[in-house]
Every structure is written in C-alpha cells, then in structure tokens.
Amino acid sequence: MTTSTPQITLSNGVQMPILGFGVYQIPPEQTEKAVTEALAAGCRLLDTASAYFNEDGVGRAIAKSGIARSELFVTTKLWIQDAGEQATKRAFEASLERLGLDYLDLYLIHQPIGDVHGSWRAMQTLLQDKNVRAIGVSNFPADRLVDLIDHNEIPPMINQVETHPFFQNTGYQTFMHDHDVQIEAWAPLAHGHDRLFGDPVLSSIGEEQGKSVAQVVLRWLVQRGVVVIPKSVRPDAMNENIAVFDFELTDEQMTRIAALDTGASLFVDHRDPAVVHDLGSFRIHD
Ligand code: NAP
C-alpha cells in the first residue's frame, strides 16, 4: 500500500485505504485514462460497479499499471437485476472477468432492493471460498442493515452510503460502528454540487488551513473515520484530493462543519416507493 494513505481495519481483519477513487459516470472510453492517472496520483482503493459499465476500463488500467495486485484494493458492486443466490455468483464471475482479476477485495450489494438475502448467501460463500476479501452493502438504511445482520451468518463489513457536509450520517455512523460495520461515503464532495464549493463555512475553513474546499471536506470525513472515494477526471483534482493527510481540522472547525448537516439526501431517498421502483427497473444487461 502507499505509505501516504492510512488504512482502516474491517471487522474481519482486512485492511483497506481510507481514501481512494470512484469512477461513477466516467464514460467507459475515458475510464482507463482516469484510473491510470488516479493510480499515478497514489490512489490504491478503486470503486466501480457493474451498473457503471466501466469495469473493463478499470481492469485495463490495473493491468497496465505494473502495480502489485496486493497493493490495490478493488471494489465492485452487484446490481439489482442480478439479485438472488445463483445470479449473484454469475454476476460476480462476469465482473471479475471484465476487471481482469482473479479475486476481488470488496463486493457490495449496490441497492437494498430485490432478493438481497439470496445475494448475501452467495456473497458469504464467495468470501469463505476466498474469491473476495470482504463483503458489504450500499445504500442500506438501518432497518434493512439490521435485517441482513440478524438473519445471516456473516455481517456486512461495509455500508457505502451518501455522506457529505449536508448529509452527514453522524448518528448512523455510530449505529454502524456498534454493529461492526464500517461507513464508506459516496458523493463525499456532494457530487460536485455548487452548494458545496460555494459554501461560506467550508471556504473560510479552507482559507484558515490554506487548503481547498475539497480538501477540507475530505479531511473532515477521514478525520471522522469515514472511507472516501472522490471521483474526478482531472489529474490536478486527483492530486489535490489525496493530499489530506498533512493537516488536521481543529475541534472548532469540525463543529462548524457539523452545523451544515440537513439530515437529508441531496439526491435520492431509498425509502421512496417510486425510487425503489425506478432503480429496480433499471437493467444493465439482457
Ligand atoms: P463526488 O466524488 O462527491 O464528486 C465528484 C464531482 O466533484 C465531479 O463533478 C468532479 O468533477 C468534482 N470534483 C472532484 N474533485 C474536485 C476538486 N478537488 N475540486 C472541485 N471539484 C472536484 O461524487 P460521486 O462521483 O457521485 O461519488 C464518488 C464515488 O462514490 C463515485 O464515483 C462512485 O464510485 C461512488 N458512488 C456510489 C454510489 C452508490 O449508490 N453506491 C452512488 C454514487 C457514487 P471533475 O471530474 O470534473 O473533477
């Protein structure tokens, strides 16, 4: 692993970098280049998904990088269409092939929709057979998380949820911690929302620290113990985003950021029946 990125330890003892690189909405034809640049910037944690249609590009960048496989931590996700025990095993093999890998570091159930218990049985088997080093979920609210934990042998090691200054999940982080589940933030930079980059509190803390708004936000998250996977297609931003381990926010600065929480998503409500229906209808293959 790169010495500059601290690691966190998951409930099964596996270590992963606390900061990495996400590739959501990077077009397939640009993904190899972006991941190559992210690896050059020092990122060793990569986050993709079958529903992003760019696992092949991630795989090509990994293959050409010359970086030892053991230094990388590669995540992909199972889409709803492939829910269920047998379909999950097939989807895992297909993802692994597109990535050009012979094992995965982290496999996540992308959405709390469909036959997640069937999928989880397959994921437990993949873990026990050492095809994947850690398994987890994404977008699971607390009740769905507890349902999965209570009715299965192995609890999820990660829950990847929307987390940024306007939707902080502080209470949920504590709840997850109490259940040995590591929180990982998607959209740590609020998906590039103007509201984040124009926020006066974040800007003034940036001025106090001599850092950018993006660095303040990513530092605030890692200082809370949240794993972050910011996305960018710009090498300058990639280098900026990984450079958050040479400064510390004060308690007073952390408190000022805490006051920005609205307690609600900027993007999607997984408890909304229309959202559940629309996500469940999204198909990624025939
Ligand atoms: P994000 O990382 O919060 O924000 C990305 C946006 O911020 C892009 O528009 C990017 O623009 C901009 N940006 C990045 N660094 C910047 C900087 N230093 N200064 C100014 N702007 C900057 O959003 P995200 O991609 O939605 O989330 C991150 C990752 O989380 C995804 O890539 C994906 O891997 C994962 N994710 C998971 C789920 C899920 O359901 N599990 C959902 C969404 C995302 P440029 O590219 O032009 O720099």
XYZ file of N, CA and C in Angstrom, residues 10 25 28 63 122 125 128 130 164 202 204 210 216 224 243 250 253 260 275:
57
model
N -11.208 -3.616 8.700
C -12.600 -4.075 8.683
C -12.816 -5.152 9.753
N -20.052 7.489 -13.439
C -20.289 8.445 -14.524
C -19.032 8.840 -15.290
N -17.118 4.930 -20.290
C -16.248 3.761 -20.455
C -14.952 4.071 -21.207
N -4.138 -3.524 -15.142
C -3.213 -4.447 -15.826
C -1.977 -3.716 -16.329
N -24.860 -15.924 -1.364
C -23.802 -16.132 -2.370
C -22.542 -15.373 -1.968
N -20.549 -17.154 0.608
C -19.808 -18.272 0.006
C -18.569 -17.762 -0.731
N -16.041 -17.031 1.914
C -15.480 -18.246 2.519
C -14.563 -18.980 1.547
N -12.686 -17.516 -0.533
C -11.561 -16.599 -0.789
C -11.559 -16.013 -2.208
N -21.823 13.550 3.113
C -21.094 14.798 2.817
C -21.576 15.845 3.817
N -17.266 26.338 4.606
C -16.203 25.476 4.074
C -15.092 26.316 3.446
N -14.248 29.412 4.277
C -13.453 30.120 5.289
C -12.522 29.165 6.037
N -5.326 27.009 4.562
C -4.548 27.078 3.321
C -4.815 25.876 2.430
N -10.770 20.280 2.542
C -11.396 20.441 3.863
C -12.462 19.358 4.073
N -13.192 11.830 10.703
C -14.316 11.143 11.359
C -14.209 9.622 11.235
N -4.266 14.642 -1.090
C -3.339 15.351 -0.196
C -4.075 15.920 1.024
N -9.342 21.583 13.391
C -9.490 21.749 14.841
C -10.888 21.299 15.261
N -13.345 23.808 14.084
C -13.662 23.702 12.648
C -14.588 22.507 12.388
N -23.599 22.211 9.360
C -24.124 22.287 7.987
C -25.087 21.143 7.660
N -38.690 5.615 -6.102
C -37.244 5.381 -6.287
C -36.963 3.880 -6.315
